[in-house]
XYZ file of C-alpha atoms in Angstrom:
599
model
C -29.083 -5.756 -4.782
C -25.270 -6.197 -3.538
C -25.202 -10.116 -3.842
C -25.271 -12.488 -0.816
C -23.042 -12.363 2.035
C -19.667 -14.212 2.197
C -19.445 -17.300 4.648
C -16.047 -17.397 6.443
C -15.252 -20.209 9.004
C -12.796 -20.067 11.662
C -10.490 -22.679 12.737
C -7.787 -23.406 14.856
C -7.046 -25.104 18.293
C -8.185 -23.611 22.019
C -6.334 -20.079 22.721
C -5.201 -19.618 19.637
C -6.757 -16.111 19.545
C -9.654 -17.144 17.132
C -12.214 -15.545 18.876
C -10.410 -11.696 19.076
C -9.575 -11.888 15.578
C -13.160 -12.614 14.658
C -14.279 -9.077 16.586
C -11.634 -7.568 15.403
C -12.833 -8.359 11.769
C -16.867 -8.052 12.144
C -15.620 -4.801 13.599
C -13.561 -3.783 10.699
C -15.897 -5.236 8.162
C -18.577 -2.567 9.816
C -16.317 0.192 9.268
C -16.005 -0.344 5.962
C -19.759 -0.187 5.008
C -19.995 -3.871 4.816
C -22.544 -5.774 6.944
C -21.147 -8.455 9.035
C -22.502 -10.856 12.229
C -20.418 -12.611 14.333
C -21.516 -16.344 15.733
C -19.531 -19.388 17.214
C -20.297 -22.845 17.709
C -21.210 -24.400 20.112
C -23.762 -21.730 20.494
C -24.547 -22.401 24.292
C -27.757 -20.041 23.968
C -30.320 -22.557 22.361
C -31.686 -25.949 24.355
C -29.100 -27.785 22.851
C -26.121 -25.398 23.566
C -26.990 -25.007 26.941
C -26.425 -29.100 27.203
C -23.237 -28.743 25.520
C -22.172 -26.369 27.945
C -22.319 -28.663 30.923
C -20.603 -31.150 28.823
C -18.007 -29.236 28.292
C -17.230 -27.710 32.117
C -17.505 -31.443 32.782
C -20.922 -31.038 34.784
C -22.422 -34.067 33.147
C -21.025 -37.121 31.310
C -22.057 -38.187 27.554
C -20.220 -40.940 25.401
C -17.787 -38.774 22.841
C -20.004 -40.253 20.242
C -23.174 -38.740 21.568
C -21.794 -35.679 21.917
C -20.966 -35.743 17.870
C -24.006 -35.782 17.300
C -24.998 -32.700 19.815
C -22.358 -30.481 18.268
C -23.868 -31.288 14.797
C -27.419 -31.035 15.913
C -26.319 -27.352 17.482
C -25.130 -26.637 13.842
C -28.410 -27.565 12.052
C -30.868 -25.818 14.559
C -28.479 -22.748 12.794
C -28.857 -23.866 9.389
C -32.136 -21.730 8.227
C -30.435 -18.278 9.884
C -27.007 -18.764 8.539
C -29.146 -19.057 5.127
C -31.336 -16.373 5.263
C -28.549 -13.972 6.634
C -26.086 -14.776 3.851
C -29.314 -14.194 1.349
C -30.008 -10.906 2.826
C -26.476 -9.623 1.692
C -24.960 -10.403 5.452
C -21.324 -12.005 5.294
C -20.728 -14.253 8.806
C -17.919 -14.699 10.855
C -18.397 -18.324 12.409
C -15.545 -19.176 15.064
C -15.435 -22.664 14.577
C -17.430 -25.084 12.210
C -18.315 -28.067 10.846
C -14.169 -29.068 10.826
C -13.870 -28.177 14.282
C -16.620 -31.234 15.322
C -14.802 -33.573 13.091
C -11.033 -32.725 14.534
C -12.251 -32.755 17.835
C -14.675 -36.092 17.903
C -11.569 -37.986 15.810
C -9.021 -37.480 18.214
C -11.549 -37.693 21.525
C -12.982 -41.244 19.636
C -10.064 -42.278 17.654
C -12.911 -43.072 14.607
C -12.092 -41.593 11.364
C -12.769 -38.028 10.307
C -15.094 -39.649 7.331
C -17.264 -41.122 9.842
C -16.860 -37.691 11.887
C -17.860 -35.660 9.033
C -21.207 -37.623 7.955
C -23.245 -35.918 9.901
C -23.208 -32.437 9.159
C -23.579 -33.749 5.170
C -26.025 -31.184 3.833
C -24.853 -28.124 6.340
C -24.217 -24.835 4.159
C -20.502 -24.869 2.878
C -18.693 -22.039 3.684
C -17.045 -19.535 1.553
C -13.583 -19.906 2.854
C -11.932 -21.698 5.729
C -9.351 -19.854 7.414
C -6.768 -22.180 10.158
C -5.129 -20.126 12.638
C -1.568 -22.266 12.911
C 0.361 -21.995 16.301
C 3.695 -24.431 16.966
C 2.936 -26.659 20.234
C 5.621 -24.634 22.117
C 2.999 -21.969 21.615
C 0.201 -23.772 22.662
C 2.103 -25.169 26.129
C 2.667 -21.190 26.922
C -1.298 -20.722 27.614
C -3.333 -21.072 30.975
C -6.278 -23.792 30.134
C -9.814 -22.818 31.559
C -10.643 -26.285 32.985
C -12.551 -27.315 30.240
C -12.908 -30.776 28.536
C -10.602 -30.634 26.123
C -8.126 -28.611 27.795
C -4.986 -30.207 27.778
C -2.250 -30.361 25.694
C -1.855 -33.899 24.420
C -5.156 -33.640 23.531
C -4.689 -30.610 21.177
C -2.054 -31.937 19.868
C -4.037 -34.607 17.973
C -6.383 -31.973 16.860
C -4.339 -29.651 15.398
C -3.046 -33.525 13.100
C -6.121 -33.828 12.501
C -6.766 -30.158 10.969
C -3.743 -31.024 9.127
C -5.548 -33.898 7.478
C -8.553 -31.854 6.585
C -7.474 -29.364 5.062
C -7.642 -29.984 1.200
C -5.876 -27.416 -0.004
C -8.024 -24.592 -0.295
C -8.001 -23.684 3.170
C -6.386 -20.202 4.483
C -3.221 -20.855 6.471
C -2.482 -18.145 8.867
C 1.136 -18.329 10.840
C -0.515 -17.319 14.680
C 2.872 -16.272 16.041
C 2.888 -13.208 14.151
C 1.288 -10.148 15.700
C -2.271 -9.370 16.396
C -2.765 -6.597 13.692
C -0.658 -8.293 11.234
C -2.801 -11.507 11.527
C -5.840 -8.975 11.220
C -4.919 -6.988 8.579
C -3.908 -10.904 6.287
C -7.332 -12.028 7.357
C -9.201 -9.045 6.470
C -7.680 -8.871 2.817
C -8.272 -12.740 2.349
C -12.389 -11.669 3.546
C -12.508 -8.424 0.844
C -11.069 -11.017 -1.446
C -14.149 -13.667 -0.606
C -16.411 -11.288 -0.656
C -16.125 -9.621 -3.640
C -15.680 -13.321 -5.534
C -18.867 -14.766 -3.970
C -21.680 -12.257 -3.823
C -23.243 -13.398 -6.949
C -22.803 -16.870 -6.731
C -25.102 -19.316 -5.213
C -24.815 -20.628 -1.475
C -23.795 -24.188 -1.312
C -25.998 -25.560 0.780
C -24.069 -29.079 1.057
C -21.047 -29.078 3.325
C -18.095 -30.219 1.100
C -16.837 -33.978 2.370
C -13.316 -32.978 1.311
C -11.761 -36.053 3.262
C -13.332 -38.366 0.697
C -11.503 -39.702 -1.952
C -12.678 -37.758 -5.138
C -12.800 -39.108 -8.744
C -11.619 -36.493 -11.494
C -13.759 -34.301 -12.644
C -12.412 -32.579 -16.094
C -14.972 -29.387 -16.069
C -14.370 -28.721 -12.540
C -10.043 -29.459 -12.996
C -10.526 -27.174 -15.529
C -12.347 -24.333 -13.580
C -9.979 -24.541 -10.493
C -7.175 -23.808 -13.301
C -8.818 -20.632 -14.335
C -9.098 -19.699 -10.971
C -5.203 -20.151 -10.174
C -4.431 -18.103 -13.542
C -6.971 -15.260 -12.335
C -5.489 -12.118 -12.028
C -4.275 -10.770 -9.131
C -4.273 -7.311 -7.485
C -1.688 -6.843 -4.985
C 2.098 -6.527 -4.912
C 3.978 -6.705 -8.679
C 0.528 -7.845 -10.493
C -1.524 -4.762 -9.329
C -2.428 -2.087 -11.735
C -0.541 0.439 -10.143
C 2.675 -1.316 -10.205
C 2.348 -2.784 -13.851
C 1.832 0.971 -14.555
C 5.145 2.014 -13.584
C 7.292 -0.588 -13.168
C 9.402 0.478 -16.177
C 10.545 3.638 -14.208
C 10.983 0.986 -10.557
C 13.654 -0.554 -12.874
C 15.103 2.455 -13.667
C 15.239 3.703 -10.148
C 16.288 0.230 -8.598
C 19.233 0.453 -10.972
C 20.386 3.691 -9.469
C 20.424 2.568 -6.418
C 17.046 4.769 -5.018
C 14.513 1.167 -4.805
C 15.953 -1.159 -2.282
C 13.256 -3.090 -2.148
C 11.070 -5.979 -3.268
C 7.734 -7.757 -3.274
C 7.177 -10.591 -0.545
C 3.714 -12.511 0.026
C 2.277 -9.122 -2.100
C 3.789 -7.104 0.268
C 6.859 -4.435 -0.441
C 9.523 -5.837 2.149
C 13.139 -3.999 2.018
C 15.506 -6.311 -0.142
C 19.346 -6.328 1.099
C 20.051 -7.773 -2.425
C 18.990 -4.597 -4.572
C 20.833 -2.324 -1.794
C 23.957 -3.067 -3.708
C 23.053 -0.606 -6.437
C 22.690 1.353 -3.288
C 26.068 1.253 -2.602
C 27.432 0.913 -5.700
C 25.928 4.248 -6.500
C 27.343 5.754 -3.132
C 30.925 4.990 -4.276
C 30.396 6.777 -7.108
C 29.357 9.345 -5.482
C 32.439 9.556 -3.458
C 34.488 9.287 -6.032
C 33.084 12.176 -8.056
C 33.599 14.139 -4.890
C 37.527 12.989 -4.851
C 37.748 14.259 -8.305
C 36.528 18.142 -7.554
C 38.327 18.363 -4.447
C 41.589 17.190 -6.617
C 41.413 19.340 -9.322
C 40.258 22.202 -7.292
C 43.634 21.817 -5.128
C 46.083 21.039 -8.175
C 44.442 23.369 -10.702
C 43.793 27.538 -11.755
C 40.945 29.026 -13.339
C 41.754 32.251 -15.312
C 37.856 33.227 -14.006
C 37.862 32.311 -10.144
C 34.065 33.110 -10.250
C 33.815 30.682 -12.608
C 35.876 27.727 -11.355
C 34.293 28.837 -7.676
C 30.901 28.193 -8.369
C 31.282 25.268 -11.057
C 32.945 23.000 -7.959
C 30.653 24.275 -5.301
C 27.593 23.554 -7.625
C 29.056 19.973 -8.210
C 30.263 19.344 -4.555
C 26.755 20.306 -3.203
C 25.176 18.045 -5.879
C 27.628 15.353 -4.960
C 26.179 15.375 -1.074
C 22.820 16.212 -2.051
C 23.152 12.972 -3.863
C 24.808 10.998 -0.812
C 22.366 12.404 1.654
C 19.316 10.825 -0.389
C 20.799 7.704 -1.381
C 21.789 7.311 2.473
C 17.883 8.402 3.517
C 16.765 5.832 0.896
C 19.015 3.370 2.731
C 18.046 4.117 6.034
C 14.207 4.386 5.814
C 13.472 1.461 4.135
C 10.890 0.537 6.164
C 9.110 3.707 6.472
C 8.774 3.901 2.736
C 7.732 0.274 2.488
C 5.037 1.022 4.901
C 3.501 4.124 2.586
C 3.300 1.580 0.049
C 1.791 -0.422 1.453
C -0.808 1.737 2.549
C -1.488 3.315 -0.180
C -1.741 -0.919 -1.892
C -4.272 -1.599 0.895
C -6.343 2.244 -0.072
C -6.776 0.398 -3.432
C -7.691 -2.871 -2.557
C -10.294 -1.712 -0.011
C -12.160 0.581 -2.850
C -11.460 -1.960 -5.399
C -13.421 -4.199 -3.364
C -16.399 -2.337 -2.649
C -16.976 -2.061 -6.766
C -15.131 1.631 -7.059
C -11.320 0.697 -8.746
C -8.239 3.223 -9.037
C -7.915 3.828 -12.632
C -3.638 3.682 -13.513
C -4.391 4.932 -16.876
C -3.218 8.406 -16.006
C -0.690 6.908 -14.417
C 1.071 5.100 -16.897
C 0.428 8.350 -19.424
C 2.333 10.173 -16.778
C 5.179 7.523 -16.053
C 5.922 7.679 -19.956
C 5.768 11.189 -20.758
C 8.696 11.592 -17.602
C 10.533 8.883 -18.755
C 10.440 9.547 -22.314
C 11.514 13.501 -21.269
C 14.256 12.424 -19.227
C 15.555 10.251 -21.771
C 15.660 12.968 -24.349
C 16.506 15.912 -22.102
C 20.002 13.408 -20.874
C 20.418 11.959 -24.181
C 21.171 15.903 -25.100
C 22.706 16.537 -22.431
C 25.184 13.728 -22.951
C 25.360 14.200 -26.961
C 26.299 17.665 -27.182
C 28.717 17.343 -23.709
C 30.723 14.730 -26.087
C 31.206 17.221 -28.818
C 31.661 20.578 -27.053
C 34.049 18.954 -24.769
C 35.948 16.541 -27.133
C 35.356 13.794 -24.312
C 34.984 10.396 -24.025
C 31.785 8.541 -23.411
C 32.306 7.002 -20.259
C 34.087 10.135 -19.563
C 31.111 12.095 -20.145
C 28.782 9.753 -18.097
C 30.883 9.581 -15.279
C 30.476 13.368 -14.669
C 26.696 12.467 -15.581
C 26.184 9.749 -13.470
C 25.695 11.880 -9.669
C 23.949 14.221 -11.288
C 21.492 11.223 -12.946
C 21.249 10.058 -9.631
C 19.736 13.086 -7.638
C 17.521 13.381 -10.708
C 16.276 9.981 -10.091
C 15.413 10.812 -6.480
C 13.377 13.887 -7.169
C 11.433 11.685 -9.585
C 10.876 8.959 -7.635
C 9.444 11.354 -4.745
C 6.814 13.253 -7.666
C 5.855 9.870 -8.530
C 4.799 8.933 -4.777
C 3.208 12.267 -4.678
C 1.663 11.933 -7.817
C 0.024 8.678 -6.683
C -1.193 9.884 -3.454
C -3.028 12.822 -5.625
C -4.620 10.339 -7.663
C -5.554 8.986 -4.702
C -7.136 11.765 -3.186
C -8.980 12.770 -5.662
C -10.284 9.793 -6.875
C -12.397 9.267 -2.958
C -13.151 13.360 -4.023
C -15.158 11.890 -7.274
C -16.711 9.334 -5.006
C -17.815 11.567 -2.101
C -19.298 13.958 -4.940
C -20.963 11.098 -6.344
C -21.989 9.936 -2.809
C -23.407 13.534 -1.911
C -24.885 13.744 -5.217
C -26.935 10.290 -5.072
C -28.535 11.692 -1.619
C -29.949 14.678 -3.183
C -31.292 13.133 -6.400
C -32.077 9.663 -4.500
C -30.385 7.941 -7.801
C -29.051 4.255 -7.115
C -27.132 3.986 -3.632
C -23.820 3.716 -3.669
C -22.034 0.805 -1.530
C -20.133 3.023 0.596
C -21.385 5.838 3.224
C -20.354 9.385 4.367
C -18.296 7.268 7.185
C -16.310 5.276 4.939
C -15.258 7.637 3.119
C -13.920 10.007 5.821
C -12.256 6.715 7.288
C -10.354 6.272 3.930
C -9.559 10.086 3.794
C -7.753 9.960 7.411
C -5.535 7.146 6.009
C -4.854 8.739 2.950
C -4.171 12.020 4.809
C -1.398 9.618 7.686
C -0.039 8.705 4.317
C 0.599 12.458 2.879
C 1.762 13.063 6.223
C 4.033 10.320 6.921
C 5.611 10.788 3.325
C 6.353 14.890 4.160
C 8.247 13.631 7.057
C 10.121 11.161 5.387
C 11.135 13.606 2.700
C 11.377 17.230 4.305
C 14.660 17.472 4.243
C 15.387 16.197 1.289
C 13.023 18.736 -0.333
C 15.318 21.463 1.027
C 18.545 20.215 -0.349
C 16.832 19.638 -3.661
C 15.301 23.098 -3.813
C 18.517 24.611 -3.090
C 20.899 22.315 -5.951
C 17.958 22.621 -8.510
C 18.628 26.574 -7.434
C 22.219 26.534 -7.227
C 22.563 24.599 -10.928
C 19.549 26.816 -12.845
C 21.549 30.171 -11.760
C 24.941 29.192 -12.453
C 24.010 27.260 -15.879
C 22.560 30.995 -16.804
C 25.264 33.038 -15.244
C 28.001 30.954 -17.690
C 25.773 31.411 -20.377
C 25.412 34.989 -19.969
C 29.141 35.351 -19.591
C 30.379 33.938 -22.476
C 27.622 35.748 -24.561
C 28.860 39.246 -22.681
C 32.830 38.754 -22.597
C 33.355 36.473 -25.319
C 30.519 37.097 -28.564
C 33.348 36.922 -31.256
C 35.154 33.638 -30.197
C 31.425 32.241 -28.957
C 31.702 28.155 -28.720
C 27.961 27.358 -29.633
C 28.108 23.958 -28.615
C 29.051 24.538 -25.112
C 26.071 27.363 -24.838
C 23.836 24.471 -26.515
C 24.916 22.572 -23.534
C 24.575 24.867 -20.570
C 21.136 25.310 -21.914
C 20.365 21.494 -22.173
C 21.588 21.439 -18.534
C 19.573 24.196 -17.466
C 16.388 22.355 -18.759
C 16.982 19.227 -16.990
C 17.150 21.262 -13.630
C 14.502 23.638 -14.534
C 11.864 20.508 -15.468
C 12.723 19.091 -12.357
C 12.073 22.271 -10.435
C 8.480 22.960 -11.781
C 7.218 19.174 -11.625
C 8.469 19.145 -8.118
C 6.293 22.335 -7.370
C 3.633 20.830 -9.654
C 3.249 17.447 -7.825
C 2.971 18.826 -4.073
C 0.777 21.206 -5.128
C -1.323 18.710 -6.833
C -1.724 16.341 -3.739
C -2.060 19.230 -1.463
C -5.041 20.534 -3.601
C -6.831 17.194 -3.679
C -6.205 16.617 0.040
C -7.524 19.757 1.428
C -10.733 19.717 -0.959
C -12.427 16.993 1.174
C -13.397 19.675 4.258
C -15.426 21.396 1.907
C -17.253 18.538 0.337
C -18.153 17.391 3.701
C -19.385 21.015 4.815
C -21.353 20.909 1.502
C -22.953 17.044 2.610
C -23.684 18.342 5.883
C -25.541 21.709 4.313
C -27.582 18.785 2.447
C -28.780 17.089 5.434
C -29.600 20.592 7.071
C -31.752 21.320 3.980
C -34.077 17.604 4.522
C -33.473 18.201 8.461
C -31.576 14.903 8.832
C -28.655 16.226 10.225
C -28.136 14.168 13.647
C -24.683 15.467 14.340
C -23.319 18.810 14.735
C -21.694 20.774 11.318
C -18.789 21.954 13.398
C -17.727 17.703 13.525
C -16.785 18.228 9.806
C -14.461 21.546 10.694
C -12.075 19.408 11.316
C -11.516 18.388 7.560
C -10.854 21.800 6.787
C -8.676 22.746 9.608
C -6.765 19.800 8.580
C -4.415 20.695 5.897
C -2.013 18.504 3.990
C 1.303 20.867 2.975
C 4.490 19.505 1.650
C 7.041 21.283 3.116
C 11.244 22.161 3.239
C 12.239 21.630 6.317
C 9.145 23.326 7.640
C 10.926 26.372 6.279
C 8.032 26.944 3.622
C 5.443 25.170 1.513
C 6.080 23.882 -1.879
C 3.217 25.050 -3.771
C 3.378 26.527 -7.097
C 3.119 30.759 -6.063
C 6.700 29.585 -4.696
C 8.117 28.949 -7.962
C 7.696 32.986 -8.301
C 9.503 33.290 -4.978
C 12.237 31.065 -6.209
C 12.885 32.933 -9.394
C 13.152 36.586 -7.907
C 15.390 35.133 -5.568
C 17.207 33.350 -8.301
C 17.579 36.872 -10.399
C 19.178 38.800 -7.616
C 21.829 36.215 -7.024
C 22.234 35.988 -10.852
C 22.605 39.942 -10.931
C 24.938 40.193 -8.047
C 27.457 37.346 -9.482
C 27.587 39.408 -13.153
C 28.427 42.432 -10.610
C 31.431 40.423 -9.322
C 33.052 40.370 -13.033
């Protein structure tokens, strides 16, 4: 057993767009494994709704009063099915309820919403009351249909009196915003109901919250815990209290302009000043090569060369990512939030995304970076006799660029969790069918619905980041060669006067460019692995249902999982996958050779 059914009213004035949102959501509901019924009251099918319906196209005339009591009585020939649907593990979508006769009947009577409410005393309560809110200016934009209580004065005294009822724990939805965006608010707040109702008892006694109500100490108590319950969206989720030490880190250096509203990521305009902050520094690091390349000589020209073209081309690597950073904002904000919405929907159904990894990962890379720059800064200070400040300020761009490759493997490395966390549950899916061990709450259609998202995700993320891959591919390049063409220079020309410290930190540079090159590889390979192994689990379901001669639709429907391939790419110039770390190295040794020929 799954628990009962959530119960999820409705509310709102006429043409407020209650009655599209309540498709759209049985709809979405279905798609999502979860079985869900639409109804609305008045329901003008049964003897008494068919009354109502002349009443309300104004083809026969009853007292408000009398009517009340019809629009109640339509409720409570309902009462046994909404009961026995909600029992049977059905959640139902009412547009309009119980509040709906009350508003209405106060402001059509002028008696008082406790006298309104009296009769549907004993109704079942439901779950959660959701209030679609439109300003009147709104309401005077829409064509009437003719009906009773179309007309505006009239609404405006029931959307006061909606006002009144609502005690607080209603669901206040803004209906200006768009259609999907109202959707996609009401279909989190129904996962959310769901999951916190299917094992508790249906209250089969409408709630008379317009009474006055003497205080209760267990119950004050109980609606405390509730508020301190723990959330799981936007900074509370697991996910983000699993890495929000490195979010600091990266906000800091000017690579996370952005911030948490309503649970959402939204771009922040405040934390774009590290944005910029870090762009002037960028800028000025640039000043300084071009200057003392113009008013300064190099004994070694080869040398001098390719330190300032390695430091100019990290310089505008480093602008070019901090400016993409700036610039998509909202595309990245949008991943997120996709990816937030993957884990709430799985979370949901009873099947959570375990962060344990990734917080082991998010340390070990932080914790490596810190000691890999802590060397790198260290031994700079004593080879070079300089300053602190000195020494980070020639740090800093490179720190920077570092920080953007990271923050890019840790989207990555998310997404691969991602992936291959619905590849466990498919697996387990497939492998319940062929054992017939305890269903799972999800089907074969879910799952590929969750894998398409995922897969707009990996896709939308290349895009954002394709050419960034290039230009860090090339400056990782660029750095690792040079770093081992000074070393291998000084230890050829110069062994007798050799300055250990400086080779100590060459190499301590050339590890910080070389880690960042393999995890790069490492992490696209890792989501591109995961991604592409769902066409063959499928193929592998549908060779089940072939073997019990259940398949009802064609095996060449699921070809399309495996033609569908997730690759991270640079510049769609080649794929990053780890056979091209080989690649990059023979490359790498030719240059390396030909620049000791130039001696």
């Amino acid at each position: 057993m799954h628990g009962r059914g959530a119960f999820l009213a409705l509310e709102g004035c006429d043409k407020v767009g209650k009655t599209t949102q309540v498709k759209l959501l049985v709809e979405a509901l279905n798609n999502l494994g979860i079985v869900a019924e639409a109804k609305s009251f008045p329901n003008r099918t049964t003897k008494i709704g068919e009354l109502l319906n002349k009443f309300l196209l104004k083809e026969i005339e009853l007292p408000s009063e009398a009517a009340h009591l019809l629009f109640s009585a339509n409720r409570w020939e309902c009462r046994q099915d909404i009961i026995k649907a909600l029992q049977a593990g059905t959640t139902l979508i009412i547009d309009r309820y119980a509040a709906s006769g009350a508003a209405y009947t106060s402001a059509a009577t002028g008696r008082s919403l406790t006298w309104c409410q009296e009769v549907d005393r004993g109704l079942p309560s439901p779950d959660l009351i959701v209030f679609l809110k439109v300003p009147e200016q709104m309401q005077n934009s829409h064509m009437w249909d003719g009906e009773r209580y179309d007309n505006m004065t009239f609404q405006q005294k029931v959307s006061s009196n909606y006002d009144k009822l609502n005690d607080g724990t209603w669901k206040v939805i803004n209906g200006q915003q768009d259609l999907n965006v109202i959707h996609q608010e009401l279909l989190r707040s129904t996962l959310d109901i769901i999951e916190q109702v299917k094992n508790r008892p249906i209250n089969r006694n409408i709630k008379m919250e317009f009474r006055p109500k003497t205080f209760d100490l267990e119950i004050a108590f109980a609606a405390s815990r509730k508020r301190q319950m723990k959330k799981f969206r936007g900074p509370d989720s697991p996910l983000y209290s699993a890495i929000c030490p490195a979010i600091y880190i990266i906000r800091i250096l000017g690579q996370a302009p952005y911030k948490f509203s309503k649970d959402r990521l939204v771009p922040s305009n405040v934390y774009l000043i590290f944005s910029f902050v870090f762009l002037t520094v960028c800028f000025y690091n640039v000043y300084v090569v071009f200057y003392q390349f113009l008013h300064s000589t190099r004994k070694e020209p080869i040398l001098g060369g390719t330190e300032y073209i390695k430091v100019t081309f990290n310089c505008f690597t480093m602008i070019y990512s901090v400016l993409m950073t700036m610039s998509t904002r909202n595309k990245f904000v949008q991943i997120w939030n996709n990816i937030q919405d993957y884990d709430d929907a799985v979370r949901l159904l009873g099947y959570p995304q375990k962060e344990i990894k990734t917080r082991i990962v998010c340390w070990i890379l932080i914790t490596l970076n810190i000691a890999l720059w802590t060397s790198v800064n260290q031994i700079g200070m004593y080879a070079f006799t300089e300053s602190w400040i000195s020494n980070i300020g020639y740090m800093s761009p490179y720190f920077g660029s570092c920080i953007a490759v990271y923050k890019f493997i840790g989207i990555t490395f998310i997404l691969g969790q991602r992936f291959h966390h619905l590849n466990e549950l498919a697996t387990k899916y497939i492998y319940s069918k062929r054992k017939n061990t305890r269903p799972m709450k999800i089907d074969i259609k879910t799952i590929q619905t969750w894998h398409n998202e995922l897969m707009i995700v990996g896709e939308n993320l290349n895009t954002l980041y394709t050419w960034e891959i290039l230009l860090w591919l090339a400056n990782l390049s660029i750095h690792s060669v040079s770093d081992l063409y000074f070393i291998i220079d000084k230890v050829l020309n110069d062994w007798d006067n050799l300055h250990w410290p400086s080779i100590c930190c060459l190499a301590s540079w050339s590890l910080v460019f070389v880690a960042q090159l393999i995890i790069l590889h490492i992490s696209c390979d890792y989501v591109s692995t995961q991604a592409n192994c769902m066409g063959g689990i499928l193929i592998d379901w549908q060779a089940c249902l072939m073997e019990k001669n259940s398949l009802k639709t064609p095996i060449e429907m699921s070809l399309h999982f495996i033609n569908r391939k997730l690759q991270f790419t640079a510049a769609g110039c080649f794929c990053i996958e780890l056979p091209l770390i080989r690649s990059i190295a023979a490359l790498l040794t030719t240059y390396l050779v030909i620049l000791l020929q130039l001696q």
